[in-house]
Coordinates of C-alpha atoms and ligand atoms in Angstrom, one line a residue:
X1 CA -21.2 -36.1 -66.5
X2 CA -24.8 -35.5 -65.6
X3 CA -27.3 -37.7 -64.1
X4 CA -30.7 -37.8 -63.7
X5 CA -32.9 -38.6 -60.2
X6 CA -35.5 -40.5 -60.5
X7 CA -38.7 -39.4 -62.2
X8 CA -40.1 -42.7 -62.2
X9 CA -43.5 -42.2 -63.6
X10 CA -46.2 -44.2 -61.0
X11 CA -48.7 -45.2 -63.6
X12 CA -51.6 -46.1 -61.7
X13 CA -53.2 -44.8 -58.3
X14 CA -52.3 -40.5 -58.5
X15 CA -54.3 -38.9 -56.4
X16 CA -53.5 -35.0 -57.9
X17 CA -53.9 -31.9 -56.7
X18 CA -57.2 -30.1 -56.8
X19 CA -57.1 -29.0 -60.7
X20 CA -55.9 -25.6 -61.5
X21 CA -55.9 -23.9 -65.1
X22 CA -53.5 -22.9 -67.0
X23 CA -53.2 -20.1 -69.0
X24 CA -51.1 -18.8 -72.2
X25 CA -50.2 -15.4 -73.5
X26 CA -48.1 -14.8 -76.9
X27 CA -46.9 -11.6 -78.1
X28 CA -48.9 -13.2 -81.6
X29 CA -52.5 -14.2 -79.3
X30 CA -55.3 -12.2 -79.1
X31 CA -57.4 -11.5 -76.2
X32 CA -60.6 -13.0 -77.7
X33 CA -59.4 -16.0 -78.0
X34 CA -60.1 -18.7 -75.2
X35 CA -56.5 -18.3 -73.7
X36 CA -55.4 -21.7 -74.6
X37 CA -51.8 -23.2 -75.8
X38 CA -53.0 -23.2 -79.2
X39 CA -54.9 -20.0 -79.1
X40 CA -53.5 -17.9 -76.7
X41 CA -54.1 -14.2 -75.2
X42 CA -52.2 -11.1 -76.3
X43 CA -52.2 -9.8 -72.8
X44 CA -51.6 -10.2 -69.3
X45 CA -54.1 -8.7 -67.7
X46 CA -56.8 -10.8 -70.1
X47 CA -55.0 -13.6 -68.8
X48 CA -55.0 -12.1 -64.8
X49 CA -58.5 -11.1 -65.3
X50 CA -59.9 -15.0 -65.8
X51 CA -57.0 -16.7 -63.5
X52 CA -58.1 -18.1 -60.4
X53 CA -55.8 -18.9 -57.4
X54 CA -53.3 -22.0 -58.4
X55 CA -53.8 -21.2 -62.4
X56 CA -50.7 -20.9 -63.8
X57 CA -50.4 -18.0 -66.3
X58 CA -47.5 -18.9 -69.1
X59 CA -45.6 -16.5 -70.9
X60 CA -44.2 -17.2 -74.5
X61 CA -40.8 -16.1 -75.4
X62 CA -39.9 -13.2 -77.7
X63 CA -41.2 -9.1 -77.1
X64 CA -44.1 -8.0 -75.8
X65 CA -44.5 -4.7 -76.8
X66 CA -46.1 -2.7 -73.8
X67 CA -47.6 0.7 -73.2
X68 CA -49.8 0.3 -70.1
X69 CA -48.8 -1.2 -66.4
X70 CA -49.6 -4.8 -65.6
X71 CA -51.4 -4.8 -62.2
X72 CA -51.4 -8.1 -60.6
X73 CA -54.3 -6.9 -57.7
X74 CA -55.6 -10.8 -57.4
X75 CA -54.2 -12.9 -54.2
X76 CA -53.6 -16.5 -53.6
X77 CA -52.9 -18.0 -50.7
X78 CA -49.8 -20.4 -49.3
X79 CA -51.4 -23.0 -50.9
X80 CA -53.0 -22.1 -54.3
X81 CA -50.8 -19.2 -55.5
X82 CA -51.0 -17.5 -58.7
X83 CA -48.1 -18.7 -60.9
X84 CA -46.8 -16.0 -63.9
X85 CA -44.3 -17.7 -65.6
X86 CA -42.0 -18.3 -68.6
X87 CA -42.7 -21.0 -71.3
X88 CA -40.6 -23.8 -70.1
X89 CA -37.2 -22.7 -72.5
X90 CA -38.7 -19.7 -73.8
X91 CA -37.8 -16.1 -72.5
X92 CA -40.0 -13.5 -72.0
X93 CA -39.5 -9.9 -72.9
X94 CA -41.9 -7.5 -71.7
X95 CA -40.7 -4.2 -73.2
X96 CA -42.2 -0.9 -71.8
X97 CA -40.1 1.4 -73.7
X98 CA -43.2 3.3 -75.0
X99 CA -44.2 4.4 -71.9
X100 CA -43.8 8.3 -71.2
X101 CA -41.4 8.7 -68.0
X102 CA -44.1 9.3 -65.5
X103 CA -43.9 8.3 -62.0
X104 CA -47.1 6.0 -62.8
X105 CA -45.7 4.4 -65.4
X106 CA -44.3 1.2 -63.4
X107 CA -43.9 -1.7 -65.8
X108 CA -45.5 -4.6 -63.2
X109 CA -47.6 -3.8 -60.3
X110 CA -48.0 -6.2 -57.8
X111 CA -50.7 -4.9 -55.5
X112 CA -51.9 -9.2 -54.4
X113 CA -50.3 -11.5 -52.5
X114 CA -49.0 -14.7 -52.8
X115 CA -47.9 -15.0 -56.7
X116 CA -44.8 -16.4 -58.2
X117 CA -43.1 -15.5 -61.0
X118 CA -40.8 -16.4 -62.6
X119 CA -38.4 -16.1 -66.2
X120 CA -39.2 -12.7 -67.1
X121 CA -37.5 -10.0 -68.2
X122 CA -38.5 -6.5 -67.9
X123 CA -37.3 -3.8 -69.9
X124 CA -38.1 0.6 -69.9
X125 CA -41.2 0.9 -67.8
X126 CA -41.6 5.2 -67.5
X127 CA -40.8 4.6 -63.2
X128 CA -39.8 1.6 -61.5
X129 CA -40.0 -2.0 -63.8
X130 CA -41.7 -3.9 -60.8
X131 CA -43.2 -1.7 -58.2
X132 CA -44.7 -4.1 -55.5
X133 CA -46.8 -3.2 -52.3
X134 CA -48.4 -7.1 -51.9
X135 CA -46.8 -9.6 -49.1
X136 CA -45.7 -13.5 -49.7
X137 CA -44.9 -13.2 -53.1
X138 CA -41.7 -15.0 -55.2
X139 CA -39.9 -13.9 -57.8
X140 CA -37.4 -15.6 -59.3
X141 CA -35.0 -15.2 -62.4
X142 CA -36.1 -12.7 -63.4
X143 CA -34.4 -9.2 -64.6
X144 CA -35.2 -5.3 -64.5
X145 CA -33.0 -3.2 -67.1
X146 CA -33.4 0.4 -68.3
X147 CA -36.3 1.5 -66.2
X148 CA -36.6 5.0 -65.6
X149 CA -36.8 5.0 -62.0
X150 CA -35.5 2.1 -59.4
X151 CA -35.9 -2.0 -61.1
X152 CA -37.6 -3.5 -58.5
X153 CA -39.1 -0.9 -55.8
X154 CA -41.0 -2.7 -52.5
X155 CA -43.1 -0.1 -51.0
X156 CA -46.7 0.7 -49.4
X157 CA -46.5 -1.9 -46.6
X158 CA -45.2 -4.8 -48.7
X159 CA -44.1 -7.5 -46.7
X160 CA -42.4 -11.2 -46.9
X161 CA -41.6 -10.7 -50.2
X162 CA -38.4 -13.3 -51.3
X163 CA -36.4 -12.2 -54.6
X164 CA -34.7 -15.1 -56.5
X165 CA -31.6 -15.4 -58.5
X166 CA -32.8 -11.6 -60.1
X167 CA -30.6 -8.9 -61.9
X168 CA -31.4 -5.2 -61.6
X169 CA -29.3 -2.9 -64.0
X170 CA -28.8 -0.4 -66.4
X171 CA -32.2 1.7 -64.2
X172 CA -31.9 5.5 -65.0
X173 CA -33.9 8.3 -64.0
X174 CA -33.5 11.6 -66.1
X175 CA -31.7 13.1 -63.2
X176 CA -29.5 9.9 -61.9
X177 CA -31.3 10.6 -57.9
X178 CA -33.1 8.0 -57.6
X179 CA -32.9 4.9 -59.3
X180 CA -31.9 2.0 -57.6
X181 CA -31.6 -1.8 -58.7
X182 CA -33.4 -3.3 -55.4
X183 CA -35.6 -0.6 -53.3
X184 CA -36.8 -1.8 -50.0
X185 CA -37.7 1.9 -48.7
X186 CA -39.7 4.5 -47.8
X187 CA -42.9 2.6 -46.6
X188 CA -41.8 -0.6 -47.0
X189 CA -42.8 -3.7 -45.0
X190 CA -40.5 -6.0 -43.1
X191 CA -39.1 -9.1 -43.7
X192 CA -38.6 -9.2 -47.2
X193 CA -35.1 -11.2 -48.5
X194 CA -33.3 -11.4 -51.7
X195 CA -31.3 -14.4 -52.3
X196 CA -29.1 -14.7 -55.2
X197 CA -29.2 -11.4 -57.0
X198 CA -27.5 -8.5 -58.7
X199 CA -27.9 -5.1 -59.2
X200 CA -25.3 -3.1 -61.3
X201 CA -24.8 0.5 -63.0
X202 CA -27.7 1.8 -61.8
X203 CA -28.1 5.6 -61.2
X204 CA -28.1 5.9 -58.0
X205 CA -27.5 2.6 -55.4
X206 CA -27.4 -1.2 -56.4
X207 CA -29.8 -1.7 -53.2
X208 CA -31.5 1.2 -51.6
X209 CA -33.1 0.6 -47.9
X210 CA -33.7 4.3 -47.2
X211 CA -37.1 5.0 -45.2
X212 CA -39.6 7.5 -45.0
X213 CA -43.1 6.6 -43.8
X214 CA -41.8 3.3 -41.9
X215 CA -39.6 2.0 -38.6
X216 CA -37.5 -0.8 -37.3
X217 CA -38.4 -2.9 -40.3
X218 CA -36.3 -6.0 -41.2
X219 CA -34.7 -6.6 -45.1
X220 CA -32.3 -9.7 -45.4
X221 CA -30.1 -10.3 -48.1
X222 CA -27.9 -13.2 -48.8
X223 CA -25.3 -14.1 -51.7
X224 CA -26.0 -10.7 -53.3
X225 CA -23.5 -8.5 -55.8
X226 CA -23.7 -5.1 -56.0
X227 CA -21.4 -3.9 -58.4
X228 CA -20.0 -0.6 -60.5
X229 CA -23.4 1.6 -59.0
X230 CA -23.5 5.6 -59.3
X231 CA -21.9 5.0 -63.1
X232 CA -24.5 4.5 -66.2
X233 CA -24.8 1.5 -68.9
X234 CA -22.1 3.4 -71.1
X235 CA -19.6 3.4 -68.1
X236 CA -20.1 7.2 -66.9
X237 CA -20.4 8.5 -64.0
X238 CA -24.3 9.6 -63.0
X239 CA -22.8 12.7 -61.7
X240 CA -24.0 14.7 -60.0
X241 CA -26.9 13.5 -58.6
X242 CA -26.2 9.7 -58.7
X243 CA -25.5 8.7 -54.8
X244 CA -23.2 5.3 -56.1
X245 CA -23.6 2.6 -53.2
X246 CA -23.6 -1.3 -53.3
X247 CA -26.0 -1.7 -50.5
X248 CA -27.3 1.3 -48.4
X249 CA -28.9 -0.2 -45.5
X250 CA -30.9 2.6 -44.5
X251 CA -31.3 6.1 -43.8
X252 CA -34.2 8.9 -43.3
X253 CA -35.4 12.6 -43.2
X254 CA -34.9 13.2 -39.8
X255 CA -32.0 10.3 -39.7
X256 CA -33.7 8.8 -37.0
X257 CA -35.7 5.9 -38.5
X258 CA -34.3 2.1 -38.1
X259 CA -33.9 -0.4 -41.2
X260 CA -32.3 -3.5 -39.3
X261 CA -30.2 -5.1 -42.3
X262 CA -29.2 -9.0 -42.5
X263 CA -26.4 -9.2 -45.0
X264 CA -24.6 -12.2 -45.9
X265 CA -22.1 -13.6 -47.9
X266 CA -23.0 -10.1 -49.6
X267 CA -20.4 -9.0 -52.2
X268 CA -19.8 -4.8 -53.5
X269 CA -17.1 -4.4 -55.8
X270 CA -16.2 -1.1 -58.1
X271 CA -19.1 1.0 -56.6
X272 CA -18.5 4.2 -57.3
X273 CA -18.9 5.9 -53.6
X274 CA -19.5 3.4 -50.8
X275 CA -19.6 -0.4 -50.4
X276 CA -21.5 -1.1 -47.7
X277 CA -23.3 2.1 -46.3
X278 CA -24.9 2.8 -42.9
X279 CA -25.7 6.3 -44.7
X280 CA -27.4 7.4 -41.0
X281 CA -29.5 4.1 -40.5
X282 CA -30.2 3.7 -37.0
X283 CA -31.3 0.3 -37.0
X284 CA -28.8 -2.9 -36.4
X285 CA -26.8 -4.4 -39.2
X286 CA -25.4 -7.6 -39.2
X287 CA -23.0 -8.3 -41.7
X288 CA -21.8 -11.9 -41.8
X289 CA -19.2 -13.1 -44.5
X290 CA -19.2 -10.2 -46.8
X291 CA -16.6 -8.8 -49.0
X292 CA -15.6 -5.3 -50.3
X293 CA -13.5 -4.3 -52.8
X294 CA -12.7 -1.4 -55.2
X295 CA -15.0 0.9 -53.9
X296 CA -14.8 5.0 -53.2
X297 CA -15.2 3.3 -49.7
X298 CA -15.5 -0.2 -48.9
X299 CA -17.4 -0.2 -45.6
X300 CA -19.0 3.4 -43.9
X301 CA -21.0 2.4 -40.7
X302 CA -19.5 5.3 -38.7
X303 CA -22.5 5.2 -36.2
X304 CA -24.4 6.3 -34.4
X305 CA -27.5 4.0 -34.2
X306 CA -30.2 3.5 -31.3
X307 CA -29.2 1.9 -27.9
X308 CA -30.4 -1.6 -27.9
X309 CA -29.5 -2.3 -32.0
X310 CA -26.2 -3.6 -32.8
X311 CA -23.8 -3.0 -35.8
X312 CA -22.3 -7.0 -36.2
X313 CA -19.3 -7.6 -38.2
X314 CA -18.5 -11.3 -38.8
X315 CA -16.0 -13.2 -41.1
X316 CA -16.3 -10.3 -43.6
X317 CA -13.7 -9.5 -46.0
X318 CA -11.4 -6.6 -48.0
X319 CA -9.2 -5.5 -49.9
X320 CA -8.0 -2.3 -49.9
X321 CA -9.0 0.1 -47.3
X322 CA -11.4 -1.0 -44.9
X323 CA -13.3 2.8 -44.4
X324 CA -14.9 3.3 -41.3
X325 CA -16.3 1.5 -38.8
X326 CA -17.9 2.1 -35.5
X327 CA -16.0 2.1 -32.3
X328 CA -19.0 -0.2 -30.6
X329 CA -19.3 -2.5 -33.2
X330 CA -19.0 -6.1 -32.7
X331 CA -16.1 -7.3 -34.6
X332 CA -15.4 -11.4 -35.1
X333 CA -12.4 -12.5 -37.8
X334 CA -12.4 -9.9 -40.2
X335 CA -9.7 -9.6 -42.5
X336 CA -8.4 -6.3 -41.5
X337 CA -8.0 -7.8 -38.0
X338 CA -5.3 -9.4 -36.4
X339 CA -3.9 -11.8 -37.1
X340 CA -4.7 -11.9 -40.8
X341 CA -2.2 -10.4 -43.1
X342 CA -4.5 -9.6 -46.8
X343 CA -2.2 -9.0 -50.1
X344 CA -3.8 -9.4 -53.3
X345 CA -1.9 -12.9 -53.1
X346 CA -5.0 -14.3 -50.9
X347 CA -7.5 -14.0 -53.9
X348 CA -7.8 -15.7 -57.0
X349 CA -8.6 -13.1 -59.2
X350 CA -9.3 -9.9 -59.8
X351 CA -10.8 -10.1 -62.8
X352 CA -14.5 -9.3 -63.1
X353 CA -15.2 -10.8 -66.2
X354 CA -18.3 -12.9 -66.6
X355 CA -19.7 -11.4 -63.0
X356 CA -22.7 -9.2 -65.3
X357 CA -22.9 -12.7 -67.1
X358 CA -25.3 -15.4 -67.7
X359 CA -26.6 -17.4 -65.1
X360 CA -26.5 -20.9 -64.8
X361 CA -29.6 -22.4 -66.5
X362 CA -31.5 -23.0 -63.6
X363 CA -31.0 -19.0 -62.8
X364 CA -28.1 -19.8 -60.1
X365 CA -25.2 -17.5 -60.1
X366 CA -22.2 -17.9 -62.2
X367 CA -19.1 -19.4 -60.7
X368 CA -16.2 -17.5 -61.4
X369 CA -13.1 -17.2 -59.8
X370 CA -13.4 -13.6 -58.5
X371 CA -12.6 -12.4 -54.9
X372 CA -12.5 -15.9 -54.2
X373 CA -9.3 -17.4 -51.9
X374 CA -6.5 -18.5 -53.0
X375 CA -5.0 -22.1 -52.0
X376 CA -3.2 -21.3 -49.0
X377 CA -4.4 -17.6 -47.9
X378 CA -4.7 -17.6 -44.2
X379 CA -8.3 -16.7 -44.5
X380 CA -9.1 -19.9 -45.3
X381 CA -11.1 -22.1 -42.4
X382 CA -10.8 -19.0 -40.5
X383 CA -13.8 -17.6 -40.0
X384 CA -15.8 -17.7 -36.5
X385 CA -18.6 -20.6 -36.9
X386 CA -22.0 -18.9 -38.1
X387 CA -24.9 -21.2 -39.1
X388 CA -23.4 -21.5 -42.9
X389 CA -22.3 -24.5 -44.6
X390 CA -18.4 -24.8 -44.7
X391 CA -15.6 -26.6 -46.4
X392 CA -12.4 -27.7 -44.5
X393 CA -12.0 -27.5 -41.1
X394 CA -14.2 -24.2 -40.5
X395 CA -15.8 -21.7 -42.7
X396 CA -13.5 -19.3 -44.4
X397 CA -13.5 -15.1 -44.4
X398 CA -15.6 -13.4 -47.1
X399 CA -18.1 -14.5 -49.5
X400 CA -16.9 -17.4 -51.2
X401 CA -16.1 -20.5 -49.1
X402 CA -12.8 -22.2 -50.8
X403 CA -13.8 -25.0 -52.4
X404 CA -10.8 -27.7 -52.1
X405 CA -12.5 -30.0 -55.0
X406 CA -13.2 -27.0 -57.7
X407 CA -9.0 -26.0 -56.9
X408 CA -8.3 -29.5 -57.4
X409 CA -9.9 -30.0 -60.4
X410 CA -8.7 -26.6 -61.9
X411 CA -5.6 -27.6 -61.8
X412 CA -6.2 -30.7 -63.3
X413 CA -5.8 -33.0 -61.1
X414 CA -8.2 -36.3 -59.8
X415 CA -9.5 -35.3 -55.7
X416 CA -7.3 -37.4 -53.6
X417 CA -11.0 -37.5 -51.5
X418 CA -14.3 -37.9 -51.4
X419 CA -16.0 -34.3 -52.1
X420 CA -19.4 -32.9 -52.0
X421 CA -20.6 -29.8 -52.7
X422 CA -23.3 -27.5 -51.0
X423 CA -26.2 -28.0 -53.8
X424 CA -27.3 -25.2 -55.9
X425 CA -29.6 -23.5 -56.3
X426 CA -30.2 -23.7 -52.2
X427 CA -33.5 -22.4 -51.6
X428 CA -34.5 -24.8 -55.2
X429 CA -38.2 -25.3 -56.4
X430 CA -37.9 -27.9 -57.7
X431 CA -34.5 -28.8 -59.3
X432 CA -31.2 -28.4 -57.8
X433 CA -27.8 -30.2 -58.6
X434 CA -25.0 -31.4 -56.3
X435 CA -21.3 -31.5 -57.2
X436 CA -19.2 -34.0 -56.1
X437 CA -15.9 -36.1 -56.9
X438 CA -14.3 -39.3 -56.0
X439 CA -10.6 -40.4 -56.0
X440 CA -10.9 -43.4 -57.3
X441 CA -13.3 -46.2 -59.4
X442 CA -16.5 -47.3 -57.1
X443 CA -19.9 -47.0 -56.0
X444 CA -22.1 -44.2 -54.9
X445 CA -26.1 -43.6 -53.6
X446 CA -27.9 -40.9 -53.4
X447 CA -30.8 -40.8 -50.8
X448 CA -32.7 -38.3 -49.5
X449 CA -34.8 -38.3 -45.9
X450 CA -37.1 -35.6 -44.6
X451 CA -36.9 -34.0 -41.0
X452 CA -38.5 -37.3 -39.6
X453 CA -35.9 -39.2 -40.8
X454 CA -38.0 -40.7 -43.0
X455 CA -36.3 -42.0 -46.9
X456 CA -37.7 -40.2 -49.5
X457 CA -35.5 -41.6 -52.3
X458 CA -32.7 -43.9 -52.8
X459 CA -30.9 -44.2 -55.8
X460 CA -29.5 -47.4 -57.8
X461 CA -26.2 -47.7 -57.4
X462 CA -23.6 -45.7 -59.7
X463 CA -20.8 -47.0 -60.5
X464 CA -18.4 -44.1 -61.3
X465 CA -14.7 -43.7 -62.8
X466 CA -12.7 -41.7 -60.7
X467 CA -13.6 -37.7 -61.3
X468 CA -16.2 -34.7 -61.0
X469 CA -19.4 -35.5 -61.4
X470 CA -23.2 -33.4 -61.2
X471 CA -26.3 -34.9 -60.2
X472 CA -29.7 -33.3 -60.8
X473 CA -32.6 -33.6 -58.3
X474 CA -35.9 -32.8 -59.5
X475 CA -37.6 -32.8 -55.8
X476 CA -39.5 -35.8 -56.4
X477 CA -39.6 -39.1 -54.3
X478 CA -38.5 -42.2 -55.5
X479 CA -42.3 -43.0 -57.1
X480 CA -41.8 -39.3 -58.8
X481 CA -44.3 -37.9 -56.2
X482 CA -43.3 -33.7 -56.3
X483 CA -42.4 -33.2 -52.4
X484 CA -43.6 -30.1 -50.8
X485 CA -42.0 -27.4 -49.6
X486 CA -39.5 -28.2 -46.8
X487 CA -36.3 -29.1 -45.5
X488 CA -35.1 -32.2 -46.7
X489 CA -31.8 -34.1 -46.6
X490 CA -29.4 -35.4 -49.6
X491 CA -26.7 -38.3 -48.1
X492 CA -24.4 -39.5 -50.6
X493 CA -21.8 -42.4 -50.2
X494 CA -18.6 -43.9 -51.5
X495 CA -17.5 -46.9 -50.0
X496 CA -17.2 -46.0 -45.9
X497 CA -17.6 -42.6 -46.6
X498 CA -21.2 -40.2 -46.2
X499 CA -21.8 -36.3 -46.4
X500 CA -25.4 -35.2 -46.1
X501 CA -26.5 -32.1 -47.5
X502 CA -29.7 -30.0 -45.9
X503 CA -31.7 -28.9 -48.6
X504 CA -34.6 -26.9 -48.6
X505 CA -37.1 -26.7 -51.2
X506 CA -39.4 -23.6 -51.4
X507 CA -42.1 -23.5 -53.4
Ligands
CA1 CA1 -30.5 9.3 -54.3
CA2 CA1 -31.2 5.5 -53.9
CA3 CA1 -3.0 -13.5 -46.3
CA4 CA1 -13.5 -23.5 -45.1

């Protein structure tokens, strides 16, 4: 069962934002035309060269057919940025494959700041799909494939750059030694995260944070799979230039140069040389609830990096052998530590089918049952507390927190409690949907509060049968006001009972 929350539509009285344009491109527009829904552009860059900041550029499904890069020089600002987007429904190809392989053949530039973009896919640029050198931009759901050098490189100084809920696969350079899904490197800027996304069988590593050009920069990553690297769409190996890593956090010329790595609830499976890989990094790397498995080798921080950074290993998981680690790390419950005994009897599957799937359709991961625990492994509530949300008593040991309600229900049964899930997508802008489940027949509100305390939104009561249930939050107050961006938080209640939720919407 889904439910709605509330878009009440306040008829009378809306103050609105200052007005911004929109725009339209179709594979079947022309760039005479005014740029309208019903007569749109052909092209991008018509459409980028008349946007203003706050227009909203729309995309129309099916193929464009590209030979030139897309430069996106213009920037917003924090408040008015430049929106390139899908067609609410409709799916954007922007196909490249006629480019010549040439290192200046990206497929989308993004030289500006402070653009978001969002539903695209981007398919056989002649060098990287997305090459971007511009700070404070967002892009989410969004996929690279078949480009001819790394997806998605971030170079040139670019800076506080957040990737969404974006795949990176199938990238190939003719000689497999140097395409990458994610590439934070060589002159990259600091502080750029990716939150949600996958790169697989690319050429050379899933993420790439190798530097030349730049120092003791910061790249965070969080709920990330990195998966069957170093081997090529048709499942060979990219021998033998190919390097094969899930994430490689770093590593220079003169293997001196620091790329301090934030990885959590980070997962590498079937990479064909290394998991997780210092590969001579010299910056800190803190690794908190990760998880390894079938790798050439699972972890390889061997050391050494500069006095004053520190390698951090917290809650992580594997299984198999753990590879190396350094002697001066700082280990906290890991599962290779005592007392945690790991057979393939803590984990619900093994099977990777469905993990290169579809997302959800709001761009969230798929939930499969993967290197998650099994009811009853010891790893479970486990874990030393980090600032991560948690089921059960304390959070658990690798990337997937156990889920008590989802076993329940698999197995068929009604929750003998009230449940409620972390939402998801968690960054959302603007919808996100919370799971929960009751035990028996009764009522239950929904409110949401800001960080004053103040109520947002309260729900009319529902009056539910026993069961799982999904609500839907569109980020709107109770008068259907959007809210900005911000933490805000979702309380829900059955009978005596109330979990709240912190949620933060990021526009
Ligand atoms: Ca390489
Ligand atoms: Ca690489
Ligand atoms: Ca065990
Ligand atoms: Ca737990």
């Amino acid at each position: 069962m889904s439910r709605s929350f509330p878009r009440i539509v306040f008829l009378a009285g809306c103050i609105c934002a200052p007005l911004s344009a929109q725009w339209y491109v179709s594979p079947v527009g022309n760039d005479s035309n005014p740029g309208t829904i019903t007569q749109p552009f052909l092209t991008i860059p018509k459409a980028h060269s008349v946007a203003l900041a706050g227009d909203t550029i729309y995309v129309r499904g099916g193929t464009h057919e590209l030979g030139a890069t897309i430069t996106l020089s213009k920037s917003g600002t924090s408040a008015e940025m430049y929106h390139l987007i899908a067609y609410p429904g409709e799916r954007p190809l922007l196909d490249f494959s006629s480019m010549a392989t040439s290192s200046t053949n990206r497929g989308i530039r993004v030289s500006g700041s402070y653009w978001r973009l969002y539903g695209l896919d981007v398919q056989g640029a002649g060098d990287n799909g997305m090459n971007m050198s511009g700070s404070n931009n967002i892009v989410e759901y969004c996929s690279f494939f078949e480009n001819r050098d790394s997806g998605v490189q971030l170079d040139n100084g670019a800076s506080s750059n957040h990737f969404i809920n974006s795949d990176s696969y199938f990238n190939t350079d003719p000689l497999f030694e140097n395409a990458d899904g994610f590439a934070p490197k060589l002159t990259v800027g600091s502080g750029n995260r990716f939150t949600g996304c996958r790169a697989w069988q690319n050429a050379d590593d899933g993420w790439d944070g190798y530097l030349r050009g730049t120092n003791d920069v910061t790249t965070t990553l969080d709920q990330c799979w990195s998966f069957m690297n170093g081997y090529l769409k048709d499942g060979t190996p990219s021998l033998p230039n190919g390097d094969g890593n899930g994430f490689k956090m770093g590593g220079s010329d003169d293997k001196l140069l620091r790329h301090n790595m934030v990885l959590i609830r980070c997962l590498a499976f079937d990479n064909r040389v290394k998991g997780f890989d210092q590969n001579n990094n010299r910056g800190s790397m803190s690794l908190i609830n990760c998880t390894s498995y079938g790798n050439g080798t699972n972890y390889s921080i061997p050391g050494p990096i500069d006095s004053g950074m520190v390698a951090t290993l917290t809650n992580c998981a594997v299984f198999g052998s753990t590879g190396t680690i350094m002697d001066s790390a700082t280990l906290s419950t890991n599962s290779w530590m005592s007392p945690f005994v790991v057979t393939s009897s803590d984990f619900a599957s093994f099977d990777t089918t469905g993990m290169r799937g579809p997302r959800n359709p709001d761009g969230s991961l798929p939930r499969l049952p993967f290197m998650r625990l099994a009811d009853g492994s010891d790893l479970i509530d486990a874990g030393t507390s980090v600032s991560l949300p948690f089921f059960g008593t304390g959070i658990d040991i690798g990337s997937f927190e156990f889920d008590p309600s989802t076993f329940v229900a698999s197995s068929g049964d009604i929750p003998d409690y009230f449940a409620v899930l972390q939402n998801y997508p968690n960054p959302f802008n603007p919808v996100t949907h919370i799971d929960y489940a009751i035990p028996s027949d009764g009522i239950v509100t929904f409110q949401i509060h800001d960080v004053m305390g103040r109520l947002l939104l309260t729900s009319s009561n529902m009056h539910e049968q026993a069961g799982r249930f999904s609500l839907r939050w569109e980020g709107s107050d109770t008068e259907g006001h959007a809210l900005p961006t911000g933490v805000y938080f979702a309380t829900l209640r059955f009978g005596r009972a109330a979990r709240t939720l912190k949620l933060f919407l990021l526009k």
